[in-house]
mmCIF file with all atom_site columns, C-alpha atoms in Angstrom:
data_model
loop_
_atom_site.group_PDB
_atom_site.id
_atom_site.type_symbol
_atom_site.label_atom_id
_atom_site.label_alt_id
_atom_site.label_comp_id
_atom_site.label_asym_id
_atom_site.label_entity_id
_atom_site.label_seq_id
_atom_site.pdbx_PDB_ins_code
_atom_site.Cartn_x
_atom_site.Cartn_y
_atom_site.Cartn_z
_atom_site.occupancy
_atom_site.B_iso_or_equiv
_atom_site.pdbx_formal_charge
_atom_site.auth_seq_id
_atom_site.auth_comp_id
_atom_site.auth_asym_id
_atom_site.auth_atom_id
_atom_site.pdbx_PDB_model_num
ATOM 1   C CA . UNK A 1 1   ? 7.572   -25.492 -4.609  1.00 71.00 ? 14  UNK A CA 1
ATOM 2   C CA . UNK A 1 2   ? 4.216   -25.637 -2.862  1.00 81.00 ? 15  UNK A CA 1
ATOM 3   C CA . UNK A 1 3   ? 1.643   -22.525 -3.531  1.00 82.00 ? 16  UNK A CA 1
ATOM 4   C CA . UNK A 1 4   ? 1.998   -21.704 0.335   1.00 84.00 ? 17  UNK A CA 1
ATOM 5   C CA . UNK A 1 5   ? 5.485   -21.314 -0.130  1.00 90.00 ? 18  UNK A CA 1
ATOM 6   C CA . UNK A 1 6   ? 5.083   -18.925 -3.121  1.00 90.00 ? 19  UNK A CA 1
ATOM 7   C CA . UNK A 1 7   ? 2.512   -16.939 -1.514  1.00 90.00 ? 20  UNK A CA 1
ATOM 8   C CA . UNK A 1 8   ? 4.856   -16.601 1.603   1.00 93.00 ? 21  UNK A CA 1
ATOM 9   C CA . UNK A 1 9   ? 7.725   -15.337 -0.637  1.00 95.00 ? 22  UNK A CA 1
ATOM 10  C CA . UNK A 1 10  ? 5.274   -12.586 -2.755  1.00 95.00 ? 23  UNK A CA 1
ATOM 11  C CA . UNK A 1 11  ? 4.201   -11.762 0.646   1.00 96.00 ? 24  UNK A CA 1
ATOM 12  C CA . UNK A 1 12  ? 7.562   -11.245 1.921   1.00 97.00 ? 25  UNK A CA 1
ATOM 13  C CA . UNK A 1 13  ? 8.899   -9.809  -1.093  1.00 96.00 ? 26  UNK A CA 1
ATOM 14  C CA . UNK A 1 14  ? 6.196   -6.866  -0.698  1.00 97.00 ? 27  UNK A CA 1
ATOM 15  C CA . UNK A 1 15  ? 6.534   -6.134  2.645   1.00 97.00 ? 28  UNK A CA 1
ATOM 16  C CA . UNK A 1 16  ? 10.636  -5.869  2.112   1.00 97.00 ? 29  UNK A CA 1
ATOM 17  C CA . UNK A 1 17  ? 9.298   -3.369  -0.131  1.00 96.00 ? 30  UNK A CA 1
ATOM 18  C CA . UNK A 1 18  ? 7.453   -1.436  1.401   1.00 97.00 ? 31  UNK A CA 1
ATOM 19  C CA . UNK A 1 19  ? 9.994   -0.782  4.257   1.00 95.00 ? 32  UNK A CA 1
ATOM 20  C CA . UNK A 1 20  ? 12.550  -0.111  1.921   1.00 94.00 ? 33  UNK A CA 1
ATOM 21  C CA . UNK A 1 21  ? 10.530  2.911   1.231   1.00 91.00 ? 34  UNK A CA 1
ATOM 22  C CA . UNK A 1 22  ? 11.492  4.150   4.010   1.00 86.00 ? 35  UNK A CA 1
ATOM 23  C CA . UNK A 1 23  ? 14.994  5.163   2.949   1.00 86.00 ? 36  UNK A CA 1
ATOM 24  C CA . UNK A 1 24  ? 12.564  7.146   0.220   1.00 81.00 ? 37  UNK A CA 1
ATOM 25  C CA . UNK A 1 25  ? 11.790  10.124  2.334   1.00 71.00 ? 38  UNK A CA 1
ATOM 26  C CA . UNK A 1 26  ? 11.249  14.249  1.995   1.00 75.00 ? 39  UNK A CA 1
ATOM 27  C CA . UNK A 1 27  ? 10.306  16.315  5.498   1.00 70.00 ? 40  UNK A CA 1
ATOM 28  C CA . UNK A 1 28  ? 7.557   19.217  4.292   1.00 68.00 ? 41  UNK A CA 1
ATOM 29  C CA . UNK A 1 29  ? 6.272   19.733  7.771   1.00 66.00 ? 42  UNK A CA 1
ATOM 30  C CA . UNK A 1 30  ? 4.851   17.196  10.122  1.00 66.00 ? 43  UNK A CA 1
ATOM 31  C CA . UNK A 1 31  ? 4.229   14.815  7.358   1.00 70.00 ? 44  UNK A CA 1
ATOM 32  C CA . UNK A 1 32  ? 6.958   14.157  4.893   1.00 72.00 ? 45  UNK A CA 1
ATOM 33  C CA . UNK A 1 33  ? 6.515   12.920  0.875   1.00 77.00 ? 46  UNK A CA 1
ATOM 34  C CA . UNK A 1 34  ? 7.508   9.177   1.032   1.00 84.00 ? 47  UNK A CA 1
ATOM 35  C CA . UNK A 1 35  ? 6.720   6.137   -1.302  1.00 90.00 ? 48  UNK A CA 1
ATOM 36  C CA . UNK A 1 36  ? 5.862   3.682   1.281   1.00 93.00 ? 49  UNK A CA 1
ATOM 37  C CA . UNK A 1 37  ? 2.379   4.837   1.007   1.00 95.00 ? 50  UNK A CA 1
ATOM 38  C CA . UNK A 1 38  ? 1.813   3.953   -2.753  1.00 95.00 ? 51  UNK A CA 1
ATOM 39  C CA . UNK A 1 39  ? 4.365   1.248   -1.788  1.00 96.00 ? 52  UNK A CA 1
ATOM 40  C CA . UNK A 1 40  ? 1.720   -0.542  0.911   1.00 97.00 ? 53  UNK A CA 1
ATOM 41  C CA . UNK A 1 41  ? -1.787  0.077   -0.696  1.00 97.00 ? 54  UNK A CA 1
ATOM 42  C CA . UNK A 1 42  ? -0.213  -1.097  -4.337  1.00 97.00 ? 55  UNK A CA 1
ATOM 43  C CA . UNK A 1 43  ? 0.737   -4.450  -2.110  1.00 97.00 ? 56  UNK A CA 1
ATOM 44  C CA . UNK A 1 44  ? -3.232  -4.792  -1.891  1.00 97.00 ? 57  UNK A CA 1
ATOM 45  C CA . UNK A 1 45  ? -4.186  -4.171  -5.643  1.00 97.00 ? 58  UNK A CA 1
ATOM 46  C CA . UNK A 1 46  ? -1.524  -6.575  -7.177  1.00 97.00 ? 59  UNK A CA 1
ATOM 47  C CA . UNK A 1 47  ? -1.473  -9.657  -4.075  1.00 96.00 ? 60  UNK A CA 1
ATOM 48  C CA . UNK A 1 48  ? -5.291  -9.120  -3.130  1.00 95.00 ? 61  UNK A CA 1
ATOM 49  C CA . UNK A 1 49  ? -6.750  -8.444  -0.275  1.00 95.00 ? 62  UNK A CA 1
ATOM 50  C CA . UNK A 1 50  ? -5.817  -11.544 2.244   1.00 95.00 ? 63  UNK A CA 1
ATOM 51  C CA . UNK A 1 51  ? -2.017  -11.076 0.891   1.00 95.00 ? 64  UNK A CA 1
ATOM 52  C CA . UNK A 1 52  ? -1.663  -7.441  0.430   1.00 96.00 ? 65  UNK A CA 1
ATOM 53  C CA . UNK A 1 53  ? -2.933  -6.544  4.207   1.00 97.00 ? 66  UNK A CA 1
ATOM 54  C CA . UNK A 1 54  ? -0.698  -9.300  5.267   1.00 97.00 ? 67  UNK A CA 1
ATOM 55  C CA . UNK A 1 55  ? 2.411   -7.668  3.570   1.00 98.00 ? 68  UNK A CA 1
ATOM 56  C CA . UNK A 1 56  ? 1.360   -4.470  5.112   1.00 98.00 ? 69  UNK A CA 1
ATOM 57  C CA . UNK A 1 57  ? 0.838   -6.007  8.641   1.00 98.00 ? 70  UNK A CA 1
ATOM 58  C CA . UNK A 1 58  ? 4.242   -7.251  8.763   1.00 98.00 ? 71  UNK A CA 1
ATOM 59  C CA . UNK A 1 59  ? 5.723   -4.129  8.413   1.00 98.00 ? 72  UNK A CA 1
ATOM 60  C CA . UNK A 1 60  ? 3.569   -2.575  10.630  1.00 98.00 ? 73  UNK A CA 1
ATOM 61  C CA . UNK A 1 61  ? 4.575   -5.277  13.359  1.00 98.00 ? 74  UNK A CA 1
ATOM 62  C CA . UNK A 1 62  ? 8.058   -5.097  12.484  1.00 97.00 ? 75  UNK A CA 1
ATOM 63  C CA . UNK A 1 63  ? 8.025   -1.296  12.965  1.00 97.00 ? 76  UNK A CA 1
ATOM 64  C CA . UNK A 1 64  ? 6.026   -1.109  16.325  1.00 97.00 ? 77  UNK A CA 1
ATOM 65  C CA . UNK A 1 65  ? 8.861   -3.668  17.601  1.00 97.00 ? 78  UNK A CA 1
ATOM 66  C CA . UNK A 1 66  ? 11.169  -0.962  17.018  1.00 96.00 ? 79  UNK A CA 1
ATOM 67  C CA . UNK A 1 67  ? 12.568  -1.720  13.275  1.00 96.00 ? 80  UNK A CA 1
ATOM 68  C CA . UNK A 1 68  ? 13.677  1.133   11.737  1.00 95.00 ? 81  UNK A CA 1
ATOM 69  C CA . UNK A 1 69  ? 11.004  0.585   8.647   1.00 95.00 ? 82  UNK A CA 1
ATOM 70  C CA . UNK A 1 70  ? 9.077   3.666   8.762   1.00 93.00 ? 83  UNK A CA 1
ATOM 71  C CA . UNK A 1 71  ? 9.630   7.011   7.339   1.00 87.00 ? 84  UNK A CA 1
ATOM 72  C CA . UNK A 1 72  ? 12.730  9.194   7.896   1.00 83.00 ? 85  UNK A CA 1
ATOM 73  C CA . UNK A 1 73  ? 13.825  5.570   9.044   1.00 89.00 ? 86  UNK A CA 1
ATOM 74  C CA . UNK A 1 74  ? 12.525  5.305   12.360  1.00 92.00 ? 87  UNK A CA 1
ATOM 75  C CA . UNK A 1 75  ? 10.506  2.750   14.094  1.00 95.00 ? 88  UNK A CA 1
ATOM 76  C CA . UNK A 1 76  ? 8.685   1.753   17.102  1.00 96.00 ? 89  UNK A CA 1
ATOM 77  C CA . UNK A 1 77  ? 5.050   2.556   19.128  1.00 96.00 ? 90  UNK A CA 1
ATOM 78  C CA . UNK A 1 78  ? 6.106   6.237   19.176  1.00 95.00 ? 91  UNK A CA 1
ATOM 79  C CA . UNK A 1 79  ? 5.714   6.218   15.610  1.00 95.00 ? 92  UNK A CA 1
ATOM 80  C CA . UNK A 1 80  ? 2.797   4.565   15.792  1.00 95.00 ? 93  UNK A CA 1
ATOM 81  C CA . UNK A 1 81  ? 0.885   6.626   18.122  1.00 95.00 ? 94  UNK A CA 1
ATOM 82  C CA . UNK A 1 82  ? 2.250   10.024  16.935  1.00 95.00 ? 95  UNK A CA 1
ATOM 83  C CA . UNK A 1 83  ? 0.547   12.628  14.177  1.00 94.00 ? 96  UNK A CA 1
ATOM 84  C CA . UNK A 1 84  ? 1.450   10.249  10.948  1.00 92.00 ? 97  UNK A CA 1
ATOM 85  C CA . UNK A 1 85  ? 0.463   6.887   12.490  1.00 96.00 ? 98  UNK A CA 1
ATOM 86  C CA . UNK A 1 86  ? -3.486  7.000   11.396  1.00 97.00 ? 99  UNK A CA 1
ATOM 87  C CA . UNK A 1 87  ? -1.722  7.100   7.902   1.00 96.00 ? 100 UNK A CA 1
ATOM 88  C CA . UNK A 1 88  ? 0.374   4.136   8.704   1.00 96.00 ? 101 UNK A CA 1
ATOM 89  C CA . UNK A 1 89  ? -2.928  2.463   9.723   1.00 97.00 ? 102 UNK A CA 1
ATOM 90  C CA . UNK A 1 90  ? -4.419  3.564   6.398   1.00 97.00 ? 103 UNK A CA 1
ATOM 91  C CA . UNK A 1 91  ? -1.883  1.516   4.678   1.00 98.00 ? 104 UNK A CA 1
ATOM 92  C CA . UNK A 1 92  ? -3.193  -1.794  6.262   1.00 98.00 ? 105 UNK A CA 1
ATOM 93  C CA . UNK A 1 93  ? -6.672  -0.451  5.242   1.00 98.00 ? 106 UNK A CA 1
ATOM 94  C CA . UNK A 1 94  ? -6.588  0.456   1.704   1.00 98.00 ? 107 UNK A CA 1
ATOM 95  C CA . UNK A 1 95  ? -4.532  -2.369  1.101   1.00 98.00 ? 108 UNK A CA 1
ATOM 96  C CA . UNK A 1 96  ? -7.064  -4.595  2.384   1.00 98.00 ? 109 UNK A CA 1
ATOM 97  C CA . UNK A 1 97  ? -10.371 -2.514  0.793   1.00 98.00 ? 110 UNK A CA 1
ATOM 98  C CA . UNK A 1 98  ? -8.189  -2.406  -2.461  1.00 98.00 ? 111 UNK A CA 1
ATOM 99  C CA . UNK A 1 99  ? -7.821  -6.186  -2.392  1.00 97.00 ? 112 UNK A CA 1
ATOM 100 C CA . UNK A 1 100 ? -11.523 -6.645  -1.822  1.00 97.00 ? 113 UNK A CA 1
ATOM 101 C CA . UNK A 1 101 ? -12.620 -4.058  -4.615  1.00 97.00 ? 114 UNK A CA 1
ATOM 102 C CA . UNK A 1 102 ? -9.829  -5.721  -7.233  1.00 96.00 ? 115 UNK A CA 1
ATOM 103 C CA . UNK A 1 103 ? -9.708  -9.287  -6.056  1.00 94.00 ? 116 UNK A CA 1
ATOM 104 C CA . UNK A 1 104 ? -7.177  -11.977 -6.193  1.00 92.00 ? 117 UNK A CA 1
ATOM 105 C CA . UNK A 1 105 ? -5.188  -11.481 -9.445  1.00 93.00 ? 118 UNK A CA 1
ATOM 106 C CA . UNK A 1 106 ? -5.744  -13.722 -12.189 1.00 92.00 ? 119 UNK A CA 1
ATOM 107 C CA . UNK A 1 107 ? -4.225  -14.943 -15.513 1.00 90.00 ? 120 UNK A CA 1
ATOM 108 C CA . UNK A 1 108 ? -6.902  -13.761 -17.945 1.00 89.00 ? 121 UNK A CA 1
ATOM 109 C CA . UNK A 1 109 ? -6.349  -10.441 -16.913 1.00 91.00 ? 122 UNK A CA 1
ATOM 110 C CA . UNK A 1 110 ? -3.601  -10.133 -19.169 1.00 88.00 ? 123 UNK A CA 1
ATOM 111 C CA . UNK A 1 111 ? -6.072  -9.122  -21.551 1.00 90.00 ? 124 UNK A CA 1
ATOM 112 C CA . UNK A 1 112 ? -6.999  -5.877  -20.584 1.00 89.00 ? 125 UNK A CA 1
ATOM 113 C CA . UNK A 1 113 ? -10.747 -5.099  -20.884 1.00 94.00 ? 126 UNK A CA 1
ATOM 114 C CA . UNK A 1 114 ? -12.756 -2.452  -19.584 1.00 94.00 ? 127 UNK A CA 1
ATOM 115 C CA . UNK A 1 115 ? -14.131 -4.003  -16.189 1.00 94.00 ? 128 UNK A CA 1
ATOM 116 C CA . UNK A 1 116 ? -10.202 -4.772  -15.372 1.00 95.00 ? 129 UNK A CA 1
ATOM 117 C CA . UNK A 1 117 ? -8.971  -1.583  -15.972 1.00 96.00 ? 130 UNK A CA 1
ATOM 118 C CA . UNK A 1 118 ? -11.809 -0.405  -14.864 1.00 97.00 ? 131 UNK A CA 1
ATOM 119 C CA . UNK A 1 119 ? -11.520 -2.061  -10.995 1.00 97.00 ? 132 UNK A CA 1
ATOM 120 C CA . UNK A 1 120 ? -7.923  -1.386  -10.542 1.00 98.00 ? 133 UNK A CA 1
ATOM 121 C CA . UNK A 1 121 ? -8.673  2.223   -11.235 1.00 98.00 ? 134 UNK A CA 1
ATOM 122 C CA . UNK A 1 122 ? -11.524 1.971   -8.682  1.00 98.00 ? 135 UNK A CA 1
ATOM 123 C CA . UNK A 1 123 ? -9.443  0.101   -5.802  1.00 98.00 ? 136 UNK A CA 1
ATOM 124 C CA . UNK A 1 124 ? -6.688  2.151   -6.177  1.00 98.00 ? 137 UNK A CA 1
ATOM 125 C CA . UNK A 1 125 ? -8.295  5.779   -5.906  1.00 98.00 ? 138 UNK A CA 1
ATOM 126 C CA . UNK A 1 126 ? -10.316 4.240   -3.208  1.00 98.00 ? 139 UNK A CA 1
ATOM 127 C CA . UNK A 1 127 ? -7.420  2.810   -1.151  1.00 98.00 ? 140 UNK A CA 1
ATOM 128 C CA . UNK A 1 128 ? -5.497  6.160   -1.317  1.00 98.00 ? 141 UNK A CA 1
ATOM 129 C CA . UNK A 1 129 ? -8.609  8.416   -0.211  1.00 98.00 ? 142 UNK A CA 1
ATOM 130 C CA . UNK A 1 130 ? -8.922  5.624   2.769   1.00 98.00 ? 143 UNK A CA 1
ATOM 131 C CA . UNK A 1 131 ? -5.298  6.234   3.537   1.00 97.00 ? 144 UNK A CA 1
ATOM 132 C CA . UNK A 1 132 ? -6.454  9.609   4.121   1.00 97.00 ? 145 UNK A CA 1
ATOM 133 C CA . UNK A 1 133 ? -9.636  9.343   5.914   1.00 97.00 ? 146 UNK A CA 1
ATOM 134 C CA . UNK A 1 134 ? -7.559  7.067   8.536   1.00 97.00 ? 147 UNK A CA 1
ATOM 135 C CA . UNK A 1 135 ? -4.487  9.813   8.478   1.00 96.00 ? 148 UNK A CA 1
ATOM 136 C CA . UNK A 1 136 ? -6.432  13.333  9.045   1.00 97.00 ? 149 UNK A CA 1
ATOM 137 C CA . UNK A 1 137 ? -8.704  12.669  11.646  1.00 97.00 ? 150 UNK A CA 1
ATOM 138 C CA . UNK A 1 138 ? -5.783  10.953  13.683  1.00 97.00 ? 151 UNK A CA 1
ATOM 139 C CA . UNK A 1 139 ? -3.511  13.979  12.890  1.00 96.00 ? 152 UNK A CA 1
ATOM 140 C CA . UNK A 1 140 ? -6.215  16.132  14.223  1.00 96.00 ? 153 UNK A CA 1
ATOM 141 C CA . UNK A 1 141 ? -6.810  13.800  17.530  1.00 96.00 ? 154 UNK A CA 1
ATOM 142 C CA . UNK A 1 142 ? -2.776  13.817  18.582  1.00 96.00 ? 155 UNK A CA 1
ATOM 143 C CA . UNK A 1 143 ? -2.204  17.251  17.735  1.00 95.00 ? 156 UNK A CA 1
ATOM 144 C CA . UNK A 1 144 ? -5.320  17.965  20.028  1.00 94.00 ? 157 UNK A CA 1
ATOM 145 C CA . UNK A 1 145 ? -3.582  16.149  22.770  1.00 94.00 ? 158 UNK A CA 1
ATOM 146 C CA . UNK A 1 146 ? -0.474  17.927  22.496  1.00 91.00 ? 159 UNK A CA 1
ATOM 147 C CA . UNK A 1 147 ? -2.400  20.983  22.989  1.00 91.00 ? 160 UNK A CA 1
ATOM 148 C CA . UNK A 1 148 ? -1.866  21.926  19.583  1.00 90.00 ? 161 UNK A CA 1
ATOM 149 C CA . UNK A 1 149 ? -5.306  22.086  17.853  1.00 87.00 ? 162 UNK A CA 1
ATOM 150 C CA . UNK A 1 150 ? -5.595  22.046  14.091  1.00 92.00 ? 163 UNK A CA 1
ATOM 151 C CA . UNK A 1 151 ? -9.167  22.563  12.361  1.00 93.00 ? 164 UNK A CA 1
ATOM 152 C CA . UNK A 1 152 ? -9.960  20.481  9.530   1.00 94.00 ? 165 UNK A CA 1
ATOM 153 C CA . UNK A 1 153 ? -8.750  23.583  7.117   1.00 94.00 ? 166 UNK A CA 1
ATOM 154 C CA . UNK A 1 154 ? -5.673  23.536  9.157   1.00 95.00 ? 167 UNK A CA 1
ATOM 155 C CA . UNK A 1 155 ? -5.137  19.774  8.894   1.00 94.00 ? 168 UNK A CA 1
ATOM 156 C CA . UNK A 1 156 ? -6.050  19.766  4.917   1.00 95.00 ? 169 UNK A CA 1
ATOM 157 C CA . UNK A 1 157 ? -3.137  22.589  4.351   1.00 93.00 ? 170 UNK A CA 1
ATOM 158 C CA . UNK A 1 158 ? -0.603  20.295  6.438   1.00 92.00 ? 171 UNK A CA 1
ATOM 159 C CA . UNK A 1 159 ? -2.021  16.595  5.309   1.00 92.00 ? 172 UNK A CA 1
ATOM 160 C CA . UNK A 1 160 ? -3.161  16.849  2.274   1.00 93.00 ? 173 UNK A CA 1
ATOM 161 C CA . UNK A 1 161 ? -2.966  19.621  -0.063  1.00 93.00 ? 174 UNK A CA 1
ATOM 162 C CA . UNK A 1 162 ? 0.938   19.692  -0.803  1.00 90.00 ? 175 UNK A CA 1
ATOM 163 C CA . UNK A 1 163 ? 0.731   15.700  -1.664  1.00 91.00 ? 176 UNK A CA 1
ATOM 164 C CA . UNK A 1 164 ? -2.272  16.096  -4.380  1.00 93.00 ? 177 UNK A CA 1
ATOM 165 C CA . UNK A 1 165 ? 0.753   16.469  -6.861  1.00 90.00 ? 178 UNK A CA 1
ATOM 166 C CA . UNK A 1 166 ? 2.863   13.284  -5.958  1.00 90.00 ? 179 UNK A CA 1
ATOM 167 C CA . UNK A 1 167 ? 0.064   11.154  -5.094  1.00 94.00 ? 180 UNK A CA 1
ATOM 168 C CA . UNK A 1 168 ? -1.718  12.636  -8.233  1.00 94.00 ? 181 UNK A CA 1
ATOM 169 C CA . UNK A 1 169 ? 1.682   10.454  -9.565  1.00 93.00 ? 182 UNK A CA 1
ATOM 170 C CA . UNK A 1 170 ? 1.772   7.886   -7.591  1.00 95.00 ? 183 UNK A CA 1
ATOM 171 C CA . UNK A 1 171 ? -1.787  6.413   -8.266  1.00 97.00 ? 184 UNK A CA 1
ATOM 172 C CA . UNK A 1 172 ? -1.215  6.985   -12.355 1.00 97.00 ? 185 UNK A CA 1
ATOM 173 C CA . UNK A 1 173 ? 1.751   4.425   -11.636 1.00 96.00 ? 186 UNK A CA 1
ATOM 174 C CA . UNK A 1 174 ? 0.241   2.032   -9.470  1.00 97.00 ? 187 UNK A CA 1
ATOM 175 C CA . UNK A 1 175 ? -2.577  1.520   -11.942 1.00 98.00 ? 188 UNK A CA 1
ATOM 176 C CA . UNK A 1 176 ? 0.033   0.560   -14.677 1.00 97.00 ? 189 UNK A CA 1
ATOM 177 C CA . UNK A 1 177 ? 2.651   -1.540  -12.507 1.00 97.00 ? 190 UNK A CA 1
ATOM 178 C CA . UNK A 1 178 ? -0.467  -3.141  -11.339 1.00 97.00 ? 191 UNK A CA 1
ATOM 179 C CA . UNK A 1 179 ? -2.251  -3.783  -14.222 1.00 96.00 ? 192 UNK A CA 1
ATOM 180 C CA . UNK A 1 180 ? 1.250   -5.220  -15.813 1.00 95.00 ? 193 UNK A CA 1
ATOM 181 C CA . UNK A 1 181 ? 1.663   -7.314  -12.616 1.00 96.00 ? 194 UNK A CA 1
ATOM 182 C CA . UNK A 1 182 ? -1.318  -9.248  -11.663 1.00 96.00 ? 195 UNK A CA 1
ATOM 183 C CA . UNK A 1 183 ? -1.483  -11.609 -14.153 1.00 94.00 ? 196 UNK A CA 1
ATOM 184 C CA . UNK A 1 184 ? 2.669   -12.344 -13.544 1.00 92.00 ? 197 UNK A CA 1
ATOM 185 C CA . UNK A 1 185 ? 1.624   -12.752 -9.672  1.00 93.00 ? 198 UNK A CA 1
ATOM 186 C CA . UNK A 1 186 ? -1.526  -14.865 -11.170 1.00 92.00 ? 199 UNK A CA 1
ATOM 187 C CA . UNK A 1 187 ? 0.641   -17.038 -12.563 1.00 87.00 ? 200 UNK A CA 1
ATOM 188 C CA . UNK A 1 188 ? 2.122   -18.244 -9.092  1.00 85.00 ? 201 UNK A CA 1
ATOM 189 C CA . UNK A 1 189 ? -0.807  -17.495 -6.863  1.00 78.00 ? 202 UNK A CA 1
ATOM 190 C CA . UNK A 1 190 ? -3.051  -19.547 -8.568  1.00 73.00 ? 203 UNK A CA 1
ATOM 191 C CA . UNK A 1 191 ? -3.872  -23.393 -8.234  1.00 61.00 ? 204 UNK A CA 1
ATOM 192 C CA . UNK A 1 192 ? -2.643  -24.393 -11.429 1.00 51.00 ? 205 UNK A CA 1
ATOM 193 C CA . UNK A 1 193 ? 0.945   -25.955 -11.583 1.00 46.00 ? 206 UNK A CA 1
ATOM 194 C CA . UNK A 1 194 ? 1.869   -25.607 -14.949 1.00 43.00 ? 207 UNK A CA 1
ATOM 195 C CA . UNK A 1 195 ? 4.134   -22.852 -13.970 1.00 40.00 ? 208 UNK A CA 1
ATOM 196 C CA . UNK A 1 196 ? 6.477   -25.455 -11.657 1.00 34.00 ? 209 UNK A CA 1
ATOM 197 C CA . UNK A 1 197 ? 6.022   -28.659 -14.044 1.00 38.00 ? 210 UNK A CA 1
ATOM 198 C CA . UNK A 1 198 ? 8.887   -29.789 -16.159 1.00 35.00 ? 211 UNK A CA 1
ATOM 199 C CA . UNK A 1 199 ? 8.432   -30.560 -19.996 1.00 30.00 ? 212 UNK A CA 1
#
């Protein structure tokens, strides 16, 4: 099986993922608890940057051609352009600044030293606080336009402040399914074979 092929399929396999998480939802308000966000920007710390973004592209395209893939299963431009979709855009960016910080996974990383614990911690905080610095100030824009202003104290009570807990979680478990994964996903990424040879 060619390396293409592989990275296709890990690719794939993510992006299935992360719009599965949409059947993983809780309505608190305007913007409801859902995995799909640690789902997406995880996608970027295990795959790298290149393949992560490109996991969390596809569902983005599949859900802005109508597939019900996003939260509270729905799908399509609405979605997009409504209060949550700055956050959807934040996926595609901390997965891809995640990927950059962390780099492509590699074998030796099975040993786990300081400086790789160390830059999956980093790339993971980082991609959730871009998630939302995309999010907010898009919240903040639509809600404008519907005529229904929020300040930036408003927007933090609504946005972010009831998700501090469960994200608090959901970056403690990315950091370990991550650091537990990349060197598995090394092992098939990379350019050496030895995985596909036969004794």
């Amino acid at each position: 099986m060619s390396k293409n092929t592989i990275r296709s399929v890990f690719i794939a396999l993510f992006a299935a993922l992360i719009c599965a998480g949409c059947f993983i939802s809780i309505p608190i308000g305007l913007v409801p608890v859902t995995v799909q966000n640690m789902f997406a920007l995880m996608s970027g710390v295990i795959l790298g940057s290149i393949h992560g973004a490109a996991a969390v592209g596809i569902f983005l395209l599949l859900g802005a051609l109508g597939l019900p893939v996003f939260s509270g299963v729905k799908g399509g431009i609405a979605v997009l352009s409504g209060p949550t979709g700055g956050f959807l855009i934040g996926y595609f960016v901390g997965a891809l600044a995640a990927g950059l910080i962390v780099g492509s996974p590699t074998p030796e990383e099975k040993k786990l030293t300081g400086k790789v614990v160390g830059k999956v911690i980093l790339a993971t905080l980082v991609a959730f606080v871009l998630n939302y610095a995309a999010g907010i100030p898009w919240f903040m824009s639509v809600m404008e336009a519907k005529g229904a202003a929020k300040s930036m104290h408003e927007a933090l009570k609504i946005c972010l402040i009831p998700f501090i807990p469960g994200d608090s979680v959901k970056i403690i478990v990315t950091i370990i399914l991550s650091l537990l994964l990349r060197p598995v996903v090394a092992r098939y990424l990379t350019d050496d074979d030895e995985p596909f040879k036969k004794d």
